C-alpha positions as CSV (number, residue, x, y, z in Angstrom):
1,M,-22.6,-63.2,-28.4
2,T,-19.9,-65.3,-29.2
3,R,-16.8,-64.8,-33.4
4,L,-18.7,-65.7,-33.7
5,K,-15.7,-64.0,-34.0
6,N,-17.1,-59.7,-33.5
7,G,-19.1,-59.8,-30.2
8,R,-16.7,-62.8,-32.9
9,H,-19.3,-61.8,-29.7
10,L,-19.9,-65.3,-30.7
11,Q,-18.2,-64.9,-33.8
12,T,-15.3,-62.3,-32.3
13,G,-16.7,-61.5,-29.6
14,G,-17.1,-62.0,-32.0
15,W,-14.4,-61.3,-33.8
16,R,-12.1,-63.0,-32.6
17,K,-13.6,-66.1,-31.4
18,R,-7.3,-70.7,-30.0
19,G,-4.6,-72.6,-31.4
20,R,-4.7,-76.5,-30.5
21,A,-5.0,-75.3,-26.8
22,V,-7.8,-72.7,-25.8
23,L,-8.3,-69.5,-28.0
24,F,-10.1,-67.8,-25.0
25,N,-13.5,-69.9,-25.4
26,A,-15.4,-68.0,-23.2
27,L,-14.4,-64.5,-24.6
28,F,-17.3,-64.7,-27.1
29,A,-19.4,-65.5,-24.5
30,L,-23.0,-65.9,-26.4
31,A,-24.7,-63.4,-24.3
32,T,-28.4,-63.5,-23.4
33,D,-31.7,-61.2,-24.4
34,T,-30.9,-59.0,-21.9
35,V,-27.1,-59.9,-21.1
36,E,-25.6,-57.3,-21.9
37,A,-22.9,-58.8,-25.2
38,A,-20.1,-60.9,-23.9
39,P,-17.0,-59.2,-21.4
40,R,-15.8,-57.0,-24.5
41,L,-18.3,-55.1,-24.8
42,I,-20.2,-55.3,-21.2
43,S,-19.0,-51.4,-20.6
44,Y,-20.9,-49.8,-23.3
45,G,-24.0,-50.8,-22.1
46,N,-24.9,-52.6,-25.1
47,P,-28.5,-54.0,-24.3
48,N,-28.7,-57.0,-25.9
49,C,-27.1,-58.5,-28.9
50,I,-29.6,-58.0,-31.1
51,S,-28.2,-54.1,-30.7
52,C,-25.4,-55.5,-32.7
53,H,-25.4,-58.4,-34.7
54,V,-28.3,-59.6,-36.9
55,S,-29.0,-62.1,-35.2
56,V,-31.8,-62.1,-32.2
57,Q,-28.4,-64.4,-29.8
58,G,-25.2,-63.4,-31.5
59,R,-23.7,-64.7,-34.5
60,G,-21.3,-63.0,-36.2
61,L,-22.4,-60.2,-38.7
62,L,-23.2,-56.8,-37.4
63,N,-26.1,-54.8,-37.9
64,S,-24.5,-51.1,-38.7
65,Y,-24.2,-50.4,-34.8
66,G,-22.8,-52.7,-33.9
67,R,-20.3,-51.8,-37.0
68,G,-20.2,-48.3,-35.2
69,I,-19.5,-50.5,-32.4
70,D,-16.3,-52.2,-33.8
71,I,-15.2,-48.9,-34.8
72,A,-15.2,-47.5,-31.6
73,Q,-13.8,-49.9,-30.0
74,S,-10.2,-49.0,-31.3
75,Y,-10.8,-45.3,-30.1
76,S,-8.5,-44.2,-26.9
77,K,-7.8,-41.0,-25.4
78,K,-4.0,-42.8,-26.3
79,D,-5.0,-44.9,-29.4
80,F,-1.7,-45.5,-31.0
81,T,-3.4,-47.7,-34.3
82,A,-5.0,-44.3,-34.4
83,M,-1.4,-41.9,-34.4
84,L,-0.2,-44.1,-37.3
85,L,-2.5,-44.0,-39.4
86,G,-3.1,-40.2,-39.8
87,R,-6.1,-39.2,-36.5
88,A,-3.3,-36.9,-34.8
89,G,-4.3,-35.6,-30.7
90,E,-4.4,-37.6,-27.6
91,G,-6.9,-36.6,-26.3
92,A,-8.9,-36.0,-29.9
93,E,-12.6,-37.6,-30.7
94,A,-13.8,-40.6,-32.0
95,S,-16.0,-38.5,-34.2
96,E,-12.9,-36.4,-35.4
97,T,-12.2,-36.9,-39.2
98,W,-9.4,-39.4,-39.7
99,D,-6.7,-37.8,-42.0
100,G,-5.0,-41.3,-42.3
101,R,-5.1,-43.1,-45.6
102,F,-6.9,-46.5,-44.5
103,N,-9.7,-45.3,-42.1
104,N,-11.7,-46.7,-39.4
105,V,-9.1,-49.2,-38.3
106,L,-9.6,-52.4,-35.3
107,A,-7.3,-53.9,-33.9
108,D,-6.6,-56.9,-31.6
109,F,-3.7,-58.9,-30.2
110,L,-3.9,-61.7,-28.0
111,V,-2.0,-64.7,-26.4
112,T,-2.5,-68.2,-24.7
113,L,0.2,-69.3,-22.5
114,R,-0.2,-72.6,-21.0
115,L,0.4,-73.8,-17.5
116,S,0.6,-77.5,-17.5
117,Q,0.3,-79.7,-20.9
118,R,1.5,-83.2,-21.9
119,F,3.6,-82.5,-24.8
120,D,4.5,-85.4,-27.5
121,V,7.8,-86.1,-28.5
122,E,7.2,-84.2,-32.0
123,K,5.6,-81.3,-29.7
124,T,2.4,-81.1,-31.8
125,D,1.3,-79.2,-28.7
126,P,2.0,-76.2,-28.6
127,A,2.6,-73.5,-25.5
128,I,2.0,-70.3,-27.1
129,F,-0.2,-69.1,-29.7
130,A,-0.6,-65.6,-30.7
131,L,-3.7,-63.7,-32.8
132,Y,-3.8,-60.7,-34.5
133,R,-6.6,-59.5,-35.9
134,Q,-7.3,-56.1,-37.6
135,V,-10.2,-55.1,-39.9
136,I,-10.0,-52.0,-42.3
137,F,-12.2,-49.6,-43.9
138,L,-11.9,-48.8,-46.4
139,D,-15.4,-46.3,-47.5
140,K,-16.4,-43.4,-45.3
141,E,-19.9,-46.1,-45.5
142,D,-18.1,-48.7,-43.9
143,R,-19.8,-50.5,-46.7
144,F,-16.5,-52.1,-47.9
145,R,-13.8,-53.8,-45.5
146,V,-10.8,-56.0,-45.5
147,N,-10.9,-58.5,-42.3
148,T,-7.5,-60.0,-41.5
149,E,-5.9,-62.9,-38.8
150,I,-2.5,-63.8,-38.9
151,G,-1.5,-66.7,-36.0
152,F,1.6,-67.7,-35.0
153,L,1.9,-71.2,-33.0
154,D,5.5,-71.6,-31.4
155,G,7.1,-75.2,-33.1
156,G,4.2,-75.1,-35.8
157,L,2.8,-78.3,-36.1
158,A,2.6,-81.3,-38.5
159,D,0.3,-83.2,-40.2
160,A,-1.0,-85.5,-37.8
161,P,-3.3,-88.4,-40.0
162,I,-5.8,-89.3,-36.9
163,G,-8.0,-91.7,-39.2
164,P,-8.1,-93.4,-42.3
165,H,-10.1,-90.8,-43.3
166,L,-9.1,-87.7,-41.5
167,T,-5.5,-85.8,-41.2
168,A,-5.1,-83.0,-39.5
169,T,-3.5,-80.1,-41.4
170,G,0.2,-78.9,-40.0
171,G,1.1,-75.8,-40.5
172,D,3.8,-72.9,-39.7
173,N,4.8,-71.4,-37.2
174,I,3.0,-68.2,-38.4
175,F,0.7,-69.0,-40.2
176,L,-2.2,-65.9,-41.7
177,R,-6.1,-66.9,-40.5
178,K,-8.0,-65.0,-42.5
179,L,-7.7,-62.2,-45.1
180,L,-11.6,-61.3,-46.6
181,L,-12.8,-58.2,-48.8
182,E,-16.2,-58.3,-47.3
183,W,-19.0,-56.2,-48.9
184,R,-22.1,-55.1,-47.3
185,I,-24.6,-54.4,-50.7
186,E,-27.3,-53.3,-48.6
187,A,-28.8,-53.3,-44.8
188,S,-31.7,-51.4,-43.5
189,D,-32.5,-51.5,-39.1
190,T,-33.4,-55.3,-40.3
191,S,-32.1,-56.6,-42.3
192,G,-29.8,-56.5,-45.5
193,K,-27.1,-58.7,-47.1
194,E,-23.9,-59.1,-47.6
195,V,-21.2,-60.9,-49.9
196,A,-17.1,-61.9,-49.2
197,F,-14.8,-63.5,-50.7
198,G,-11.3,-64.9,-49.4
199,R,-9.9,-67.3,-47.3
200,D,-12.1,-67.6,-43.7
201,Y,-13.5,-70.1,-41.8
202,L,-17.0,-71.9,-43.1
203,P,-19.8,-69.9,-42.4
204,L,-21.1,-72.8,-40.3
205,G,-22.8,-74.1,-37.3
206,L,-21.5,-72.5,-34.1
207,Q,-18.5,-70.6,-35.3
208,I,-16.9,-71.3,-32.4
209,D,-12.5,-70.8,-32.0
210,D,-11.8,-73.8,-29.3
211,H,-9.6,-75.9,-32.0
212,T,-9.5,-78.2,-29.9
213,A,-14.1,-79.1,-30.2
214,Y,-14.8,-82.0,-31.5
215,I,-17.1,-79.9,-34.1
216,L,-14.2,-78.3,-35.6
217,Y,-11.4,-80.4,-34.8
218,L,-12.9,-83.8,-36.8
219,N,-14.9,-81.6,-39.2
220,R,-11.5,-80.4,-41.2
221,G,-11.9,-77.2,-38.5
222,G,-8.4,-76.8,-36.6
223,I,-6.1,-74.9,-36.3
224,Y,-5.4,-73.9,-40.3
225,D,-8.1,-75.3,-42.0
226,F,-9.3,-71.8,-43.4
227,P,-10.1,-72.0,-47.1
228,L,-10.1,-70.3,-49.7
229,Q,-14.5,-69.2,-50.2
230,L,-16.9,-67.1,-51.5
231,K,-19.8,-66.6,-49.0
232,Y,-23.2,-64.7,-49.6
233,F,-25.1,-63.5,-46.7
234,T,-29.2,-62.8,-45.9
235,W,-31.3,-61.7,-43.3
236,D,-34.5,-61.0,-41.7
237,E,-36.1,-59.9,-38.9
238,R,-36.7,-63.2,-37.8
239,S,-34.2,-65.2,-40.0
240,L,-30.5,-65.3,-41.7
241,A,-29.1,-67.4,-44.2
242,S,-26.4,-68.1,-46.3
243,V,-24.9,-69.8,-48.6
244,F,-20.8,-70.4,-50.1
245,L,-18.7,-72.5,-52.4
246,H,-14.9,-72.7,-50.5
247,A,-11.9,-74.5,-52.2
248,P,-8.3,-75.9,-50.9
249,S,-6.5,-72.3,-49.6
250,F,-2.9,-74.4,-51.7
251,E,-1.3,-75.4,-47.9
252,E,-2.5,-77.9,-47.6
253,A,-0.9,-81.4,-49.0
254,S,-2.6,-82.1,-53.0
255,D,-5.0,-85.4,-51.6
256,R,-6.5,-83.2,-49.0
257,R,-7.1,-80.3,-51.2
258,E,-11.1,-80.3,-50.5
259,Y,-13.7,-78.6,-53.5
260,G,-17.2,-78.8,-52.2
261,G,-19.9,-75.6,-51.2
262,G,-22.4,-75.9,-48.3
263,F,-25.7,-73.7,-46.3
264,L,-26.9,-72.1,-43.2
265,Y,-29.9,-71.5,-41.8
266,E,-31.3,-70.2,-38.9
267,R,-34.5,-69.1,-37.2
268,Y,-35.1,-66.9,-34.5
269,P,-39.1,-68.2,-32.3
270,T,-37.9,-66.0,-30.1
271,N,-35.1,-63.2,-29.0
272,K,-33.9,-65.3,-26.9
273,L,-33.6,-68.5,-29.1
274,A,-31.8,-69.0,-31.8
275,L,-32.3,-72.2,-34.4
276,G,-30.6,-73.4,-36.6
277,L,-29.8,-76.1,-39.5
278,Q,-25.7,-76.3,-41.6
279,G,-24.6,-78.1,-44.2
280,L,-21.7,-79.2,-46.6
281,V,-20.5,-81.6,-49.5
282,G,-17.0,-82.1,-50.4
283,F,-14.7,-83.6,-52.2
284,S,-11.1,-84.3,-52.1
285,D,-8.5,-86.9,-53.0
286,E,-8.2,-88.3,-49.4
287,S,-12.0,-88.7,-49.3
288,D,-15.2,-87.5,-50.1
289,R,-17.9,-86.3,-47.1
290,L,-20.7,-85.2,-46.3
291,R,-21.3,-82.6,-42.8
292,I,-25.3,-81.8,-41.9
293,G,-26.4,-81.5,-38.4
294,P,-28.5,-78.6,-35.9
295,Y,-27.3,-76.3,-33.2
296,A,-29.3,-73.6,-31.1
297,R,-28.5,-70.3,-30.1
298,W,-30.3,-69.9,-26.0
299,G,-30.6,-66.9,-24.2
300,I,-32.1,-68.3,-21.0
301,S,-32.3,-65.7,-18.6
302,E,-30.0,-62.7,-17.7
303,K,-27.2,-65.1,-16.0
304,W,-27.6,-67.9,-18.2
305,A,-26.6,-68.9,-21.4
306,L,-26.5,-72.0,-23.4
307,L,-24.8,-73.1,-27.1
308,A,-25.4,-76.5,-28.6
309,Q,-24.8,-78.7,-32.3
310,T,-24.4,-81.8,-33.6
311,D,-23.3,-83.1,-36.4
312,Y,-23.8,-86.2,-38.5
313,T,-20.7,-86.4,-40.9
314,V,-20.5,-89.7,-43.3
315,V,-17.2,-90.3,-45.7
316,W,-16.5,-92.2,-48.9
317,D,-14.5,-92.7,-52.1
318,T,-11.1,-92.7,-49.4
319,G,-8.1,-93.9,-50.7
320,S,-7.9,-96.0,-47.7
321,R,-9.1,-99.5,-47.3
322,D,-12.1,-98.8,-45.6
323,G,-14.0,-97.5,-48.6
324,Q,-16.9,-95.5,-45.5
325,G,-17.2,-94.2,-42.7
326,S,-19.2,-92.2,-40.3
327,Q,-19.3,-89.6,-36.8
328,V,-21.2,-88.8,-34.8
329,T,-19.6,-85.0,-33.1
330,A,-22.0,-82.6,-30.2
331,F,-20.9,-79.8,-28.3
332,L,-22.4,-78.0,-25.0
333,Q,-21.6,-74.7,-23.6
334,L,-23.1,-72.8,-20.8
335,F,-22.4,-69.9,-19.7
336,Y,-23.0,-67.5,-16.3
337,H,-23.2,-64.8,-16.6
338,H,-21.2,-63.4,-12.3
339,T,-21.1,-59.5,-13.2
340,E,-21.1,-57.0,-15.8
341,W,-17.1,-58.0,-16.3
342,L,-16.6,-61.4,-15.1
343,I,-18.0,-64.3,-17.4
344,S,-18.1,-67.7,-16.5
345,S,-18.6,-71.3,-19.1
346,G,-18.6,-75.3,-18.8
347,T,-18.2,-76.6,-21.7
348,A,-18.2,-81.0,-22.7
349,N,-17.2,-82.0,-25.7
350,Y,-18.9,-86.0,-27.0
351,A,-18.2,-87.9,-30.0
352,Y,-18.3,-91.2,-31.6
353,S,-16.4,-92.4,-34.8
354,D,-16.0,-96.0,-36.4
355,S,-12.4,-94.5,-38.1
356,L,-10.0,-92.8,-36.2
357,R,-7.0,-94.0,-35.0
358,A,-7.5,-93.0,-30.9
359,K,-10.8,-95.6,-30.2
360,D,-14.7,-94.7,-30.9
361,D,-15.7,-92.8,-28.6
362,L,-14.0,-89.6,-27.1
363,V,-15.4,-87.5,-24.3
364,F,-13.7,-83.9,-22.7
365,F,-15.2,-81.6,-20.2
366,R,-13.5,-77.7,-19.9
367,Y,-13.9,-75.1,-17.7
368,T,-12.8,-70.9,-18.2
369,T,-14.1,-67.2,-16.8
370,A,-12.8,-64.2,-18.2
371,A,-13.1,-60.9,-16.7
372,R,-12.9,-57.5,-18.6
373,L,-10.6,-55.3,-16.1
374,N,-10.8,-52.2,-18.6
375,R,-11.8,-51.8,-22.1
376,N,-8.7,-52.6,-23.4
377,F,-8.2,-56.1,-21.8
378,T,-9.4,-59.4,-20.8
379,L,-7.3,-61.6,-18.7
380,G,-8.9,-65.8,-18.5
381,I,-8.3,-69.0,-17.3
382,S,-8.8,-72.1,-18.8
383,Y,-8.6,-75.6,-18.1
384,A,-9.7,-78.6,-19.8
385,A,-9.6,-82.8,-19.3
386,G,-9.6,-86.1,-21.2
387,D,-9.6,-87.4,-24.9
388,I,-7.6,-83.3,-25.3
389,L,-4.6,-84.3,-27.9
390,R,-4.0,-83.9,-31.3
391,N,-3.3,-87.5,-31.2
392,L,-6.8,-87.4,-29.6
393,G,-5.3,-89.2,-26.6
394,A,-6.0,-88.1,-22.8
395,G,-4.6,-85.3,-21.2
396,Q,-4.8,-82.2,-19.3
397,E,-4.1,-78.2,-19.9
398,L,-4.1,-75.4,-17.5
399,A,-4.3,-71.7,-19.4
400,V,-4.5,-68.3,-19.0
401,F,-5.2,-66.1,-21.9
402,A,-5.3,-62.4,-22.5
403,T,-6.8,-60.0,-25.0
404,V,-5.6,-56.7,-25.5
405,K,-6.5,-53.4,-27.4
406,F,-4.6,-51.5,-29.1
């Protein structure tokens, strides 16, 4: 399941769906119908993705049981977050009432360290990326929660024009990725509704966290691209739908502040397959764009799972001499579940664009392995080669990453 970020499983292990280099590509491993759920949750013995997720194959929204697991992951014999916020006692049971002001809290800290990297003179390829995530439940029924993510990038990144219609947005060393108020309006074992408002990733496609992937990087889904939005979700046993409106975070340059909206719809023909279609239209001074494309999450067997997405984007009314342009981006990721604590993935990325400065055809490959060593610590390694640099030039990358829960 992936961050989508929360088993960011697909969402984050969903939560948790990486700075330019890796942000733990394998962590949100799409679990299969019978595999247990992504490295973070494997030790809990969850039988499949739908045990915790709205979608049969992962996605980000959690059902009621999944939210309970979300909370439970912050409990341990020495739960420092709980102690700070009011739940006293080293061996306190997870069922005990919290006296803390903020109720149940779940926190993560993630670091990616680049071991081998081709740096450019403007240091647009950082060596360290860190992410702190905290979910605060505001009521006893856990219907309201505040979802936050704060990132750190050594050196920060400058804006990087990569074509006449597209600029990769830069930002500061410390930046806000997410500040979202979520309201679970209603929910049963098979259906529900939710609305969310704030800064977040757009609810489109696979919602992976590898920001080098072309389906994100060339579609304004980079490290700092987390716009302000209002989004609505509804789901039942066989489908999930979302509509949203988005506005700029106002950290962008004035000509790249985009306003627009979009949709997502996915259907579950079987418990091993999720098929989706998503689209977006956006308007800014730099260019207007229309993006649409299908995606799939497929739990092939007990050992294998697959993510796939293809997007077509057309831009027009640009500020450059080229009046319009178009591009196709494609992503394919295959997971292998070695044991209950070890998972690997291989990824192929391809893009074609008629308006990039580097070249028309782009391709790169990535291999990632992640091991969940215990309930608080996951360690992984990733290697990538191809057109992976921020200016879309060729390079190689070897990285280690860790997820630490406290």
